[in-house]
Amino acid sequence: MHCERARELMSPYLDEALPAPDRSVLAAHLETCPGCARLAADWRRIARTLSAVGRERTPPSLLPRLHRALAGARPAAARRSPRPLSSLRLLAAGTLLRRAAPMLAACVLTAVATWWLIGLAAPEAR
């Protein structure tokens, strides 16, 4: 297998979406080609890093605070006051930003990887 074909199949290989025959051929190539093996290791490291971004542990003090807040809440007061809704909007915006950060990082990473791979191609292949 040529390195160019290995790079084309790398993503489905790492996602375990590659058919078994192609998977075994690519695995054999990765054992003999240090450059492609290094690329696969880099992609695995990047995938682990991206999957870890945005996952924060829940603070231990959150559950008791929620119980106190719910115990002290009155349904009639909640309907009259717009404050809880605005607080929920701010909470939703913060959650949205935390979820958007990994997507933005993935987009930037994809753009950089594409630029890098195009730079590796021969000028006539571009």
PDB file of C-alpha atoms in Angstrom:
ATOM      1  CA  MET A   1       0.000   0.000   0.000  1.00  0.00           C
ATOM      2  CA  HIS A   2       1.244   3.464  -0.868  1.00  0.00           C
ATOM      3  CA  CYS A   3       1.399   6.154   1.803  1.00  0.00           C
ATOM      4  CA  GLU A   4      -1.005   8.376  -0.152  1.00  0.00           C
ATOM      5  CA  ARG A   5      -3.679   5.655  -0.115  1.00  0.00           C
ATOM      6  CA  ALA A   6      -2.951   4.985   3.565  1.00  0.00           C
ATOM      7  CA  ARG A   7      -3.592   8.671   4.354  1.00  0.00           C
ATOM      8  CA  GLU A   8      -6.900   8.482   2.461  1.00  0.00           C
ATOM      9  CA  LEU A   9      -8.012   5.472   4.513  1.00  0.00           C
ATOM     10  CA  MET A  10      -6.644   6.708   7.838  1.00  0.00           C
ATOM     11  CA  SER A  11      -9.813   8.386   9.091  1.00  0.00           C
ATOM     12  CA  PRO A  12     -12.160   5.433   8.458  1.00  0.00           C
ATOM     13  CA  TYR A  13      -9.465   3.134   9.864  1.00  0.00           C
ATOM     14  CA  LEU A  14      -9.243   5.094  13.119  1.00  0.00           C
ATOM     15  CA  ASP A  15     -13.056   5.312  13.304  1.00  0.00           C
ATOM     16  CA  GLU A  16     -13.203   1.527  12.843  1.00  0.00           C
ATOM     17  CA  ALA A  17     -15.406   2.051   9.787  1.00  0.00           C
ATOM     18  CA  LEU A  18     -13.011   0.485   7.296  1.00  0.00           C
ATOM     19  CA  PRO A  19     -13.921  -2.938   5.844  1.00  0.00           C
ATOM     20  CA  ALA A  20     -11.878  -5.832   7.264  1.00  0.00           C
ATOM     21  CA  PRO A  21      -9.720  -6.499   4.162  1.00  0.00           C
ATOM     22  CA  ASP A  22      -8.673  -2.843   3.830  1.00  0.00           C
ATOM     23  CA  ARG A  23      -8.236  -2.620   7.586  1.00  0.00           C
ATOM     24  CA  SER A  24      -5.754  -5.503   7.677  1.00  0.00           C
ATOM     25  CA  VAL A  25      -3.785  -4.119   4.718  1.00  0.00           C
ATOM     26  CA  LEU A  26      -3.589  -0.683   6.331  1.00  0.00           C
ATOM     27  CA  ALA A  27      -2.614  -2.186   9.703  1.00  0.00           C
ATOM     28  CA  ALA A  28       0.225  -4.048   7.990  1.00  0.00           C
ATOM     29  CA  HIS A  29       1.311  -0.820   6.281  1.00  0.00           C
ATOM     30  CA  LEU A  30       1.315   1.042   9.595  1.00  0.00           C
ATOM     31  CA  GLU A  31       3.614  -1.606  11.069  1.00  0.00           C
ATOM     32  CA  THR A  32       6.184  -1.068   8.314  1.00  0.00           C
ATOM     33  CA  CYS A  33       5.887   2.674   7.615  1.00  0.00           C
ATOM     34  CA  PRO A  34       7.073   4.935  10.461  1.00  0.00           C
ATOM     35  CA  GLY A  35       5.695   8.080   8.792  1.00  0.00           C
ATOM     36  CA  CYS A  36       2.156   6.736   8.492  1.00  0.00           C
ATOM     37  CA  ALA A  37       2.363   5.173  11.963  1.00  0.00           C
ATOM     38  CA  ARG A  38       3.360   8.578  13.359  1.00  0.00           C
ATOM     39  CA  LEU A  39       0.441  10.197  11.509  1.00  0.00           C
ATOM     40  CA  ALA A  40      -1.985   7.614  12.935  1.00  0.00           C
ATOM     41  CA  ALA A  41      -0.615   8.199  16.439  1.00  0.00           C
ATOM     42  CA  ASP A  42      -0.986  11.971  15.989  1.00  0.00           C
ATOM     43  CA  TRP A  43      -4.588  11.588  14.827  1.00  0.00           C
ATOM     44  CA  ARG A  44      -5.373   9.311  17.778  1.00  0.00           C
ATOM     45  CA  ARG A  45      -3.841  11.834  20.189  1.00  0.00           C
ATOM     46  CA  ILE A  46      -5.821  14.674  18.606  1.00  0.00           C
ATOM     47  CA  ALA A  47      -9.046  12.647  18.805  1.00  0.00           C
ATOM     48  CA  ARG A  48      -8.446  11.939  22.510  1.00  0.00           C
ATOM     49  CA  THR A  49      -7.697  15.607  23.159  1.00  0.00           C
ATOM     50  CA  LEU A  50     -10.811  16.793  21.332  1.00  0.00           C
ATOM     51  CA  SER A  51     -13.024  14.279  23.084  1.00  0.00           C
ATOM     52  CA  ALA A  52     -11.746  15.491  26.453  1.00  0.00           C
ATOM     53  CA  VAL A  53     -12.347  19.187  25.698  1.00  0.00           C
ATOM     54  CA  GLY A  54     -15.489  20.607  27.214  1.00  0.00           C
ATOM     55  CA  ARG A  55     -16.051  17.758  29.633  1.00  0.00           C
ATOM     56  CA  GLU A  56     -15.982  19.293  33.049  1.00  0.00           C
ATOM     57  CA  ARG A  57     -16.721  17.514  36.269  1.00  0.00           C
ATOM     58  CA  THR A  58     -19.823  18.668  38.075  1.00  0.00           C
ATOM     59  CA  PRO A  59     -18.859  20.620  41.193  1.00  0.00           C
ATOM     60  CA  PRO A  60     -19.686  18.652  44.369  1.00  0.00           C
ATOM     61  CA  SER A  61     -21.516  21.648  45.809  1.00  0.00           C
ATOM     62  CA  LEU A  62     -23.983  21.820  42.900  1.00  0.00           C
ATOM     63  CA  LEU A  63     -26.466  19.133  43.993  1.00  0.00           C
ATOM     64  CA  PRO A  64     -27.118  20.547  47.495  1.00  0.00           C
ATOM     65  CA  ARG A  65     -27.511  24.029  45.995  1.00  0.00           C
ATOM     66  CA  LEU A  66     -30.046  22.725  43.495  1.00  0.00           C
ATOM     67  CA  HIS A  67     -32.015  20.959  46.224  1.00  0.00           C
ATOM     68  CA  ARG A  68     -32.088  24.139  48.322  1.00  0.00           C
ATOM     69  CA  ALA A  69     -33.134  26.233  45.326  1.00  0.00           C
ATOM     70  CA  LEU A  70     -35.904  23.819  44.357  1.00  0.00           C
ATOM     71  CA  ALA A  71     -37.141  23.490  47.929  1.00  0.00           C
ATOM     72  CA  GLY A  72     -37.390  27.260  48.294  1.00  0.00           C
ATOM     73  CA  ALA A  73     -39.006  27.886  44.913  1.00  0.00           C
ATOM     74  CA  ARG A  74     -42.693  28.673  44.729  1.00  0.00           C
ATOM     75  CA  PRO A  75     -44.440  27.936  41.416  1.00  0.00           C
ATOM     76  CA  ALA A  76     -46.616  31.076  41.561  1.00  0.00           C
ATOM     77  CA  ALA A  77     -43.589  33.296  42.211  1.00  0.00           C
ATOM     78  CA  ALA A  78     -41.704  31.673  39.365  1.00  0.00           C
ATOM     79  CA  ARG A  79     -44.514  32.525  36.940  1.00  0.00           C
ATOM     80  CA  ARG A  80     -44.576  36.184  38.017  1.00  0.00           C
ATOM     81  CA  SER A  81     -40.844  36.832  37.976  1.00  0.00           C
ATOM     82  CA  PRO A  82     -38.866  37.008  34.729  1.00  0.00           C
ATOM     83  CA  ARG A  83     -35.562  36.481  36.580  1.00  0.00           C
ATOM     84  CA  PRO A  84     -35.482  32.673  36.477  1.00  0.00           C
ATOM     85  CA  LEU A  85     -35.994  32.743  32.709  1.00  0.00           C
ATOM     86  CA  SER A  86     -33.148  35.210  32.192  1.00  0.00           C
ATOM     87  CA  SER A  87     -30.918  33.079  34.439  1.00  0.00           C
ATOM     88  CA  LEU A  88     -31.765  30.042  32.320  1.00  0.00           C
ATOM     89  CA  ARG A  89     -30.907  31.969  29.176  1.00  0.00           C
ATOM     90  CA  LEU A  90     -27.482  32.871  30.587  1.00  0.00           C
ATOM     91  CA  LEU A  91     -26.945  29.270  31.648  1.00  0.00           C
ATOM     92  CA  ALA A  92     -27.923  28.066  28.170  1.00  0.00           C
ATOM     93  CA  ALA A  93     -25.544  30.574  26.567  1.00  0.00           C
ATOM     94  CA  GLY A  94     -22.662  29.355  28.759  1.00  0.00           C
ATOM     95  CA  THR A  95     -23.460  25.740  27.913  1.00  0.00           C
ATOM     96  CA  LEU A  96     -23.648  26.623  24.239  1.00  0.00           C
ATOM     97  CA  LEU A  97     -20.238  28.286  24.372  1.00  0.00           C
ATOM     98  CA  ARG A  98     -18.686  25.272  26.120  1.00  0.00           C
ATOM     99  CA  ARG A  99     -20.142  22.984  23.471  1.00  0.00           C
ATOM    100  CA  ALA A 100     -19.128  25.259  20.599  1.00  0.00           C
ATOM    101  CA  ALA A 101     -15.476  25.381  21.686  1.00  0.00           C
ATOM    102  CA  PRO A 102     -14.688  21.746  20.734  1.00  0.00           C
ATOM    103  CA  MET A 103     -16.476  22.204  17.403  1.00  0.00           C
ATOM    104  CA  LEU A 104     -14.427  25.320  16.699  1.00  0.00           C
ATOM    105  CA  ALA A 105     -11.244  23.466  17.662  1.00  0.00           C
ATOM    106  CA  ALA A 106     -12.195  20.602  15.330  1.00  0.00           C
ATOM    107  CA  CYS A 107     -12.817  23.051  12.464  1.00  0.00           C
ATOM    108  CA  VAL A 108      -9.454  24.734  12.999  1.00  0.00           C
ATOM    109  CA  LEU A 109      -7.722  21.362  13.257  1.00  0.00           C
ATOM    110  CA  THR A 110      -9.393  20.178  10.047  1.00  0.00           C
ATOM    111  CA  ALA A 111      -8.350  23.324   8.213  1.00  0.00           C
ATOM    112  CA  VAL A 112      -4.738  22.985   9.395  1.00  0.00           C
ATOM    113  CA  ALA A 113      -4.632  19.266   8.556  1.00  0.00           C
ATOM    114  CA  THR A 114      -6.048  19.942   5.082  1.00  0.00           C
ATOM    115  CA  TRP A 115      -3.516  22.701   4.475  1.00  0.00           C
ATOM    116  CA  TRP A 116      -0.715  20.408   5.656  1.00  0.00           C
ATOM    117  CA  LEU A 117      -1.841  17.451   3.511  1.00  0.00           C
ATOM    118  CA  ILE A 118      -2.191  19.644   0.414  1.00  0.00           C
ATOM    119  CA  GLY A 119       1.305  20.947   1.069  1.00  0.00           C
ATOM    120  CA  LEU A 120       2.619  17.364   1.064  1.00  0.00           C
ATOM    121  CA  ALA A 121       1.083  16.601  -2.342  1.00  0.00           C
ATOM    122  CA  ALA A 122       3.197  16.985  -5.431  1.00  0.00           C
ATOM    123  CA  PRO A 123       2.550  20.220  -7.362  1.00  0.00           C
ATOM    124  CA  GLU A 124       1.120  18.372 -10.357  1.00  0.00           C
ATOM    125  CA  ALA A 125      -1.279  16.450  -8.069  1.00  0.00           C
ATOM    126  CA  ARG A 126      -2.678  19.671  -6.679  1.00  0.00           C
TER     127      ARG A 126
END
